[in-house]
Amino acid sequence: MLWKTIDTDEKAAANLVECLGVSKVVAELLVQRDITTTEAAEEFLRPRLAQLDNPFAMTNLEAAVERIEQAIEGKESVVVFGDYDVDGVTSTVQLVSMLRTLDLEPRYSVPRRMDEGYGLSRNAIDRVFGGEIPQLFIALDCGTNAHEPIAYLRELGIDVIIVDHHQTKTQAPADCIFVNPHVNDSEDAPWRDLCTAGLVFKLLHGLLKHRREAEDPRVEGIQLKDYLDLVAMGTVADLVPLHGENRILSWFGLRHLRANGRIGIRALAEISGIDSGQEMASSDISFKIAPRINASGRLADASLPINLLLHEDYSECQKMAKQLDLMNKERQGIERSIAKLAEERAATEFADEPGIVLFGDDWHPGVVGIVASRVSRRFHKPCVILGSEGDEAKGSGRSVASVNLVEVFQRCAHLLGHWGGHPMAAGVSLKAADVSAFKQCYLESLKKLYPAGLPEPSLLISTWLDYADLGERLLEELDRLHPFGQGNSEPVFGLRGIVLDEAPQTFGEGNFRFRMPASPGARRGIAGIAWRLGTAPEAGEKVDMAIRFSWNYWRDSRNPQATLVDWKPSE
């Protein structure tokens, strides 16, 4: 892998050091994020909820609020329909919670993945209604491309609100109230990159503004910030860029998560191995909480995590959290067996191709997205993994930097049934008989879109450190840049000439633990860990390391830990 040090405007960094009193490392990291002025740095380092824009500046949001108010005043029958991932689940929980406070008891549901597939469909609508036709239908995190289901709802005389952030394949849906900044609003709108959980938060903000203006006594005790834990979960898990309003919402949301105020989240954190006293990081969402929520939607019915997050009895929440944990373990076992075979096939069948398409007639469609991520990372190629469901192939694609999956899928749309998502991640379904033709179209499309080939995989080094720089002071400074994620990547630091005193201890598949050498005056060196790196440096060998540096929490204590991203012999 090619290591590249990120170019930094040293003059701009020095100015931030002088004006803000931050360290040189933090100043460099800010400049690398195009934060070069004192004002922009102050906003980034000290987010404020007051920086959020007026919710009614978003296209159609006020119309959506007014239609929901009509439902509240008329005590109408309402159905809330979310997606089955973390963004859809947390969006649904937010809206249902607020409507319950306002004396509505909406029915809620998500698609049953194995029976109804992705998003809004006529089958899902009929199941949810069960013969009881509502007056208002609100779709969250889906619906942008559901033209036929929306038409079906309107034929039944139902008003429809769509709140979504996915991109359109053709045109925006008609005959409904459509809230989607990616479709409706300008590219420089500060709310454009919000996931649906963020959009629903804005919807609730607008609803509260209207209700307070109407002097509705039911909203007197409502604190909008109490919904921020759900927003942070959806925002981090959905891999939207963590800048602008996303950064503000996730920054405050993580602090509400740490407070463990929501009983369902407390139970989920406990079963996930998150100590009650530890600070919550974006990685805890990505690697502990989100997989357990997603496991339900992948293998069963994602109504379970919605029920968990809405419930107020801790013992019942513990039972539901244990169910999710068991599902996640089942998901991990299925995933490991598929991933092993997929990696073997990818290495042989697609060695000279720009992308990967793999289909297994006994692969579970609910876990193939995770497998696609793993295969894509290993081979640095955009990857589609498909499982079988009757005569259909269903699965997910994951991409690499600079390759837009939406563009690729659009060129193959004539072979696809349902598909949609983001440039980096998308879901897809097609007839199993068309998999071979799709594979050929997919590879040809990549070659046409990227005639020079995909770029060589590279690792961006944020800055090079002296080993003595690693310590608690640096970590406390890095805490100010959290949360890390899409658009605000966790920095990778370079270290030169590191010599391990002891050989690393291997475990699992390509994983190993090690301990850095002790600094002068220190009793022990910093603990390190490496995931799926394969080979480890030998004791006594002088090597350069690329690491991430973070806190490791264990039994109510925290210690610095280096995560080894890559290494090579020192020159």
XYZ file of C-alpha atoms in Angstrom:
571
model
C 0.000 0.000 0.000
C 1.241 3.461 -0.934
C 1.648 5.841 2.004
C 0.927 9.505 1.282
C 1.403 12.329 3.756
C -1.408 14.864 3.529
C -0.216 18.281 2.372
C -0.868 20.916 5.015
C -0.759 24.714 4.778
C 1.807 25.249 7.515
C 1.198 29.013 7.607
C -2.532 28.531 8.232
C -1.785 25.904 10.898
C 0.700 28.221 12.644
C -1.939 30.964 12.680
C -4.423 28.655 14.429
C -1.785 27.690 16.996
C -1.168 31.359 17.751
C -4.804 32.516 17.778
C -6.479 29.553 19.449
C -3.708 28.123 21.598
C -4.224 24.622 20.176
C -1.344 22.230 19.600
C 0.455 21.995 16.267
C -1.085 18.547 15.685
C -4.658 19.773 16.202
C -4.002 22.848 14.067
C -2.714 20.684 11.220
C -5.726 18.384 11.454
C -8.090 21.361 11.335
C -6.388 22.809 8.256
C -6.545 19.411 6.550
C -10.329 19.648 7.003
C -10.323 23.034 5.226
C -10.834 24.806 8.548
C -8.364 27.641 8.211
C -9.925 30.645 9.924
C -10.236 31.286 13.641
C -14.023 31.631 13.340
C -14.435 28.312 11.481
C -12.158 26.552 13.962
C -14.090 27.945 16.929
C -17.354 26.664 15.404
C -15.842 23.239 14.768
C -14.230 22.844 18.183
C -17.183 24.305 20.095
C -20.381 23.258 18.306
C -23.615 24.919 19.434
C -27.186 23.846 18.774
C -27.940 27.504 18.037
C -25.875 27.048 14.852
C -28.603 24.812 13.395
C -30.565 26.502 10.631
C -34.285 27.292 10.695
C -36.061 23.975 9.972
C -38.633 25.710 7.778
C -35.892 26.757 5.358
C -35.930 23.156 4.139
C -38.182 22.580 1.142
C -41.610 21.142 2.052
C -40.816 20.697 5.735
C -43.403 23.249 6.870
C -46.029 21.584 4.685
C -45.190 18.262 6.359
C -45.494 19.850 9.819
C -48.873 21.374 8.968
C -50.233 18.060 7.676
C -49.055 16.279 10.861
C -50.684 19.021 12.950
C -53.927 18.394 11.083
C -53.646 14.716 12.024
C -53.016 15.637 15.670
C -55.963 18.019 15.874
C -58.285 15.579 14.104
C -56.984 12.547 16.026
C -56.468 10.829 12.696
C -55.232 7.314 12.047
C -51.507 7.495 11.173
C -49.003 4.907 9.983
C -45.234 5.533 10.289
C -43.185 3.292 7.998
C -39.386 3.289 8.393
C -36.492 1.416 6.871
C -34.927 -1.535 8.712
C -31.442 -0.094 9.253
C -30.274 2.101 12.148
C -31.198 5.324 10.353
C -34.712 4.077 9.639
C -35.168 2.638 13.129
C -34.015 5.786 14.963
C -36.091 7.986 12.638
C -39.190 5.920 13.376
C -38.594 5.981 17.136
C -38.223 9.775 17.117
C -41.458 10.443 15.277
C -43.530 7.820 17.081
C -42.297 9.138 20.457
C -43.252 12.703 19.611
C -46.671 11.765 18.219
C -47.434 9.743 21.335
C -46.622 12.801 23.445
C -49.148 14.706 21.341
C -51.865 12.120 22.053
C -51.639 10.194 18.798
C -51.002 6.459 18.800
C -49.574 5.793 15.336
C -49.050 2.315 14.004
C -45.452 1.752 12.964
C -43.615 -0.825 10.925
C -40.582 -1.538 8.769
C -40.208 -3.848 5.748
C -39.724 -7.534 6.432
C -36.557 -7.914 4.486
C -36.856 -11.565 3.518
C -40.511 -11.294 2.417
C -40.832 -7.718 1.155
C -37.331 -6.600 0.241
C -35.995 -3.078 0.578
C -38.060 0.063 1.062
C -41.708 0.817 0.423
C -43.708 -1.813 -1.451
C -47.338 -2.717 -2.009
C -46.869 -5.994 -0.122
C -45.539 -4.161 2.926
C -48.360 -1.604 2.762
C -51.068 -4.290 2.670
C -49.475 -6.150 5.577
C -49.200 -3.048 7.748
C -52.749 -1.908 7.036
C -54.349 -5.291 7.644
C -57.601 -3.897 6.248
C -57.484 -0.760 8.439
C -56.830 2.153 6.065
C -55.157 5.155 7.773
C -55.695 8.796 6.876
C -51.994 9.673 6.849
C -48.982 7.575 5.846
C -45.460 8.801 6.707
C -42.495 6.998 5.107
C -39.067 7.540 6.689
C -35.702 6.713 5.085
C -37.436 5.256 2.030
C -39.960 6.266 -0.611
C -37.936 8.557 -2.868
C -38.142 6.054 -5.720
C -41.403 4.343 -4.700
C -43.625 5.863 -7.397
C -46.004 2.907 -7.732
C -46.534 2.351 -3.961
C -47.202 6.075 -3.493
C -49.761 6.000 -6.311
C -51.373 2.973 -4.643
C -51.625 4.839 -1.318
C -53.208 7.835 -3.025
C -55.732 5.587 -4.799
C -56.791 4.443 -1.331
C -57.389 8.087 -0.396
C -54.416 8.309 1.978
C -52.277 11.446 2.314
C -48.559 10.684 2.051
C -45.462 12.325 3.557
C -42.007 11.114 2.478
C -38.951 12.074 4.558
C -35.840 10.595 2.963
C -32.270 11.363 1.943
C -31.679 8.874 -0.858
C -30.993 9.981 -4.412
C -33.587 9.782 -7.174
C -33.202 7.363 -10.081
C -35.563 9.277 -12.366
C -37.806 12.021 -11.015
C -39.107 13.066 -7.616
C -42.323 11.384 -6.426
C -45.533 13.277 -7.162
C -48.815 13.747 -5.293
C -47.232 13.683 -1.827
C -45.390 15.960 0.578
C -41.783 15.149 -0.255
C -38.954 16.172 2.103
C -35.557 15.258 0.660
C -32.788 17.881 0.563
C -30.704 15.804 -1.866
C -33.488 16.243 -4.411
C -35.193 19.487 -3.440
C -32.534 21.797 -1.995
C -29.378 23.493 -3.200
C -25.979 21.833 -2.923
C -24.780 24.423 -0.406
C -27.746 23.996 1.956
C -26.294 23.302 5.428
C -28.814 20.482 5.962
C -28.246 18.797 2.584
C -26.169 15.894 3.930
C -28.421 15.021 6.867
C -29.495 11.394 7.089
C -33.171 10.719 7.745
C -32.661 10.710 11.521
C -31.358 14.281 11.186
C -34.226 15.253 8.886
C -36.804 13.882 11.337
C -35.125 15.877 14.114
C -35.638 19.001 11.984
C -39.251 17.909 11.424
C -39.764 17.594 15.183
C -38.119 20.980 15.691
C -40.593 22.548 13.266
C -43.517 20.722 14.871
C -42.530 21.975 18.331
C -42.177 25.542 17.047
C -45.699 25.453 15.631
C -47.180 23.776 18.706
C -45.560 26.307 21.042
C -46.831 29.161 18.933
C -50.278 27.577 19.282
C -49.700 27.376 23.082
C -50.265 23.634 23.106
C -49.797 22.589 26.770
C -48.675 19.090 25.734
C -45.294 20.372 24.515
C -44.364 22.334 27.647
C -42.159 19.597 29.084
C -40.652 18.398 25.800
C -36.893 18.878 25.456
C -35.885 18.497 21.833
C -32.319 17.685 22.861
C -33.595 14.436 24.407
C -33.918 13.067 20.868
C -30.282 13.759 19.999
C -29.077 10.315 21.144
C -31.195 8.747 18.390
C -29.960 11.296 15.846
C -26.332 10.503 16.651
C -26.937 6.780 16.233
C -28.571 7.212 12.830
C -26.021 9.782 11.644
C -22.909 7.799 12.542
C -24.295 4.428 11.427
C -25.465 5.744 8.050
C -21.988 7.062 7.115
C -23.116 10.567 6.166
C -20.457 13.321 6.200
C -19.831 14.528 9.743
C -19.584 18.213 8.995
C -22.008 21.132 9.187
C -25.279 20.239 10.890
C -24.352 16.547 11.007
C -21.360 17.364 13.183
C -23.417 19.505 15.544
C -26.143 16.879 15.930
C -23.751 13.962 16.387
C -21.469 15.895 18.759
C -24.334 16.679 21.126
C -26.004 13.327 20.486
C -22.976 11.380 21.674
C -23.087 13.274 24.942
C -26.724 12.318 25.395
C -25.827 8.718 24.607
C -23.194 8.799 27.353
C -25.830 9.909 29.822
C -27.744 6.641 29.124
C -31.032 8.469 29.605
C -32.994 6.222 27.241
C -33.628 2.885 28.932
C -33.459 0.846 25.725
C -30.084 2.325 24.838
C -28.790 1.612 28.337
C -29.759 -2.047 27.957
C -28.235 -2.197 24.478
C -24.997 -0.591 25.676
C -24.768 -3.071 28.539
C -25.170 -6.127 26.313
C -22.687 -4.594 23.860
C -19.954 -4.464 26.497
C -19.905 -0.691 26.869
C -19.078 0.245 30.460
C -21.687 2.490 32.051
C -19.036 4.946 33.149
C -17.179 5.280 29.868
C -17.532 8.030 27.332
C -19.363 7.038 24.174
C -17.467 7.304 20.884
C -18.644 7.049 17.309
C -16.835 3.693 17.104
C -19.137 2.352 19.832
C -22.076 3.075 17.549
C -20.383 1.691 14.450
C -19.012 -1.535 15.939
C -21.210 -2.326 18.942
C -24.653 -0.736 18.911
C -25.418 -0.492 15.181
C -24.579 -4.129 14.321
C -27.007 -5.368 16.964
C -29.807 -3.146 15.679
C -29.073 -4.086 12.080
C -28.925 -7.812 12.865
C -32.661 -7.835 13.539
C -33.504 -6.303 10.179
C -31.066 -8.580 8.376
C -32.289 -11.851 9.871
C -35.779 -11.210 11.225
C -38.048 -8.205 11.855
C -36.550 -4.795 12.674
C -39.612 -3.920 14.753
C -37.714 -5.453 17.694
C -35.149 -2.622 18.067
C -37.935 -0.058 17.584
C -39.862 -1.675 20.431
C -36.672 -1.713 22.513
C -36.005 1.996 22.026
C -39.620 2.924 22.734
C -39.956 0.735 25.851
C -39.659 2.140 29.379
C -39.301 -1.031 31.448
C -35.650 -1.927 32.001
C -36.137 -5.660 32.530
C -38.112 -5.927 29.282
C -35.452 -3.869 27.503
C -32.779 -6.245 28.781
C -34.694 -9.202 27.325
C -34.989 -7.481 23.944
C -31.327 -6.443 24.004
C -30.336 -10.075 24.649
C -32.440 -11.144 21.661
C -30.626 -8.634 19.476
C -27.278 -9.819 20.794
C -28.114 -13.444 19.942
C -29.206 -12.387 16.452
C -25.959 -10.506 16.021
C -23.935 -13.582 16.976
C -25.939 -15.624 14.489
C -25.307 -12.944 11.867
C -21.563 -13.003 12.597
C -21.389 -16.785 12.126
C -23.245 -16.663 8.807
C -21.146 -13.718 7.680
C -17.818 -15.412 8.467
C -18.635 -18.513 6.445
C -19.804 -16.497 3.423
C -16.906 -14.029 3.634
C -14.283 -16.776 3.585
C -15.683 -18.284 0.399
C -16.295 -14.866 -1.183
C -12.695 -13.771 -0.605
C -11.373 -16.989 -2.113
C -13.546 -16.585 -5.204
C -12.748 -12.887 -5.572
C -9.014 -13.595 -5.541
C -9.284 -16.073 -8.403
C -12.252 -14.928 -10.506
C -11.676 -11.163 -10.453
C -7.903 -10.788 -10.128
C -7.680 -8.769 -13.367
C -11.040 -6.997 -13.188
C -11.859 -3.491 -11.825
C -14.754 -4.780 -9.723
C -16.281 -7.859 -8.126
C -19.748 -9.457 -8.430
C -20.348 -12.691 -6.532
C -23.550 -14.715 -6.177
C -24.217 -17.677 -3.910
C -27.504 -19.531 -4.152
C -27.187 -20.514 -0.479
C -25.958 -17.118 0.774
C -28.252 -15.247 3.178
C -29.251 -11.891 1.597
C -29.390 -10.320 5.054
C -25.638 -10.366 5.654
C -24.171 -9.872 2.201
C -23.729 -6.122 2.718
C -21.243 -6.769 5.512
C -19.443 -9.317 3.349
C -19.324 -6.803 0.486
C -17.647 -4.272 2.799
C -15.041 -6.806 3.868
C -14.263 -7.980 0.317
C -14.186 -4.419 -1.032
C -11.689 -3.338 1.642
C -9.438 -6.346 1.115
C -9.193 -6.057 -2.677
C -9.782 -2.299 -2.956
C -12.441 -2.786 -5.611
C -16.158 -1.918 -5.743
C -17.919 -5.125 -4.799
C -21.452 -6.531 -5.106
C -22.379 -9.627 -3.095
C -25.686 -11.345 -3.904
C -27.673 -13.987 -2.064
C -30.596 -16.055 -3.256
C -34.262 -15.594 -2.478
C -36.461 -17.813 -4.646
C -35.834 -16.891 -8.271
C -34.319 -13.547 -7.265
C -30.806 -12.471 -6.347
C -30.677 -9.825 -3.638
C -27.695 -8.136 -2.123
C -25.570 -5.091 -1.556
C -22.732 -3.194 -3.130
C -19.880 -1.409 -1.388
C -17.509 0.919 -3.144
C -14.068 2.457 -2.782
C -12.947 6.068 -2.936
C -13.645 7.736 -6.311
C -16.093 5.064 -7.578
C -19.794 6.059 -7.540
C -21.945 2.936 -7.288
C -25.115 4.853 -8.200
C -23.594 5.800 -11.564
C -22.529 2.212 -12.175
C -25.944 0.770 -11.274
C -27.727 3.314 -13.468
C -25.898 1.876 -16.482
C -27.191 -1.579 -15.542
C -30.690 -0.504 -14.514
C -32.321 -2.463 -17.379
C -31.228 -5.668 -15.606
C -32.231 -4.615 -12.093
C -35.460 -4.770 -10.142
C -35.310 -2.684 -6.986
C -32.102 -0.817 -6.284
C -30.989 2.330 -4.517
C -28.667 3.865 -1.990
C -25.570 6.048 -1.912
C -22.412 6.348 -4.028
C -20.518 4.228 -1.464
C -23.244 1.733 -0.539
C -26.339 0.508 -2.350
C -28.853 -2.327 -2.232
C -29.891 -4.261 -5.339
C -32.190 -7.048 -6.500
C -32.540 -8.795 -9.861
C -33.615 -12.086 -11.361
C -31.157 -14.844 -10.509
C -31.085 -15.754 -14.207
C -29.729 -12.253 -14.990
C -26.762 -12.349 -12.594
C -24.295 -13.291 -15.324
C -25.491 -10.478 -17.611
C -25.404 -8.036 -14.705
C -21.842 -9.037 -13.829
C -20.747 -8.355 -17.403
C -22.596 -5.020 -17.536
C -21.184 -3.998 -14.151
C -17.584 -4.690 -15.145
C -17.991 -3.018 -18.559
C -19.546 0.033 -16.901
C -16.599 0.355 -14.525
C -14.170 0.182 -17.437
C -16.066 2.892 -19.336
C -16.495 5.178 -16.333
C -12.888 4.720 -15.175
C -10.873 4.039 -18.343
C -7.549 4.733 -16.630
C -8.350 2.064 -14.045
C -8.910 2.400 -10.334
C -6.275 4.308 -8.371
C -3.685 2.332 -6.431
C -4.831 1.836 -2.855
C -3.183 4.381 -0.637
C -3.035 5.278 3.022
C -3.173 8.938 3.973
C -0.879 9.888 6.843
C -2.215 12.959 8.636
C 1.126 13.864 10.197
C 4.328 12.244 11.468
C 4.843 12.188 15.216
C 7.731 11.607 17.544
C 7.023 8.550 19.668
C 7.229 10.738 22.764
C 4.167 12.665 21.475
C 1.922 9.667 22.150
C 0.206 10.121 25.468
C -2.885 11.230 27.319
C -2.375 14.899 26.493
C -2.586 14.187 22.760
C -5.702 12.069 23.254
C -7.415 14.808 25.239
C -6.690 17.197 22.374
C -7.994 14.720 19.802
C -11.209 14.402 21.817
C -12.050 17.916 20.654
C -12.190 16.708 17.038
C -14.708 13.948 17.703
C -16.891 12.412 16.474
C -14.839 10.779 13.733
C -16.500 9.240 10.728
C -17.378 9.963 7.116
C -16.129 13.428 6.177
C -14.203 13.765 9.446
C -11.897 10.775 9.282
C -10.021 9.596 12.308
C -6.417 10.717 11.759
C -3.697 8.217 10.930
C -0.327 9.108 12.417
C 3.068 8.036 11.157
C 5.867 6.844 13.457
C 9.423 6.181 12.257
C 11.999 3.746 13.566
C 9.899 1.865 16.131
C 11.541 -1.226 17.613
C 9.387 -3.705 19.540
C 11.033 -5.313 22.572
C 8.734 -8.341 22.470
C 7.217 -10.316 19.610
C 3.514 -9.561 18.952
C 0.963 -12.125 20.136
C -1.290 -13.358 17.345
C -4.967 -14.272 17.716
C -7.867 -14.890 15.346
C -7.430 -14.422 11.602
C -4.488 -12.096 11.035
C -4.908 -10.190 14.315
C -2.191 -9.507 16.868
C -1.479 -7.573 20.043
C 1.790 -5.830 20.785
C 3.337 -3.315 23.144
C 5.235 -0.263 22.042
C 8.648 0.401 23.665
C 8.571 2.325 26.921
C 9.459 6.024 26.709
C 12.181 7.356 29.011
C 10.745 7.562 32.520
C 7.673 5.475 31.653
C 7.032 2.149 33.357
C 5.449 0.478 30.305
C 5.006 1.216 26.652
C 1.631 1.888 25.015
C -0.487 -1.167 24.198
C -1.256 -1.810 20.545
C -3.567 -3.974 18.485
C -3.862 -4.852 14.795
C -6.891 -6.264 12.970
C -6.610 -8.498 9.901
C -3.123 -7.301 9.012
C -1.716 -10.790 8.586
C 2.015 -10.391 9.111
C 3.409 -8.695 12.219
C 6.749 -6.933 12.719
C 9.353 -8.982 14.539
C 10.916 -8.011 17.848
C 14.134 -6.024 17.359
C 13.192 -4.994 13.793
C 13.169 -1.253 13.083
C 9.848 -0.402 11.399
C 7.701 2.564 10.415
C 4.131 2.396 11.669
C 0.855 3.985 10.596
C -1.454 4.052 13.612
C -4.721 5.370 14.934
C -4.493 6.577 18.511
C -7.403 6.389 20.940
C -8.586 5.545 24.426
C -9.183 1.926 25.368
C -11.872 1.562 28.037
C -11.760 -1.391 30.404
C -13.467 -1.822 33.789
C -14.123 1.856 34.446
C -10.604 2.884 33.458
C -9.127 4.200 30.238
C -5.661 3.909 28.763
C -4.029 5.026 25.529
C -4.024 2.428 22.746
C -2.460 2.362 19.290
C -4.313 0.582 16.495
C -1.844 -0.474 13.822
C -3.174 0.292 10.328
C -0.046 -0.677 8.359
C 3.699 -1.084 8.840
C 6.855 -1.438 6.764
C 10.577 -1.796 7.410
C 12.292 1.528 8.088
C 14.492 2.785 5.282
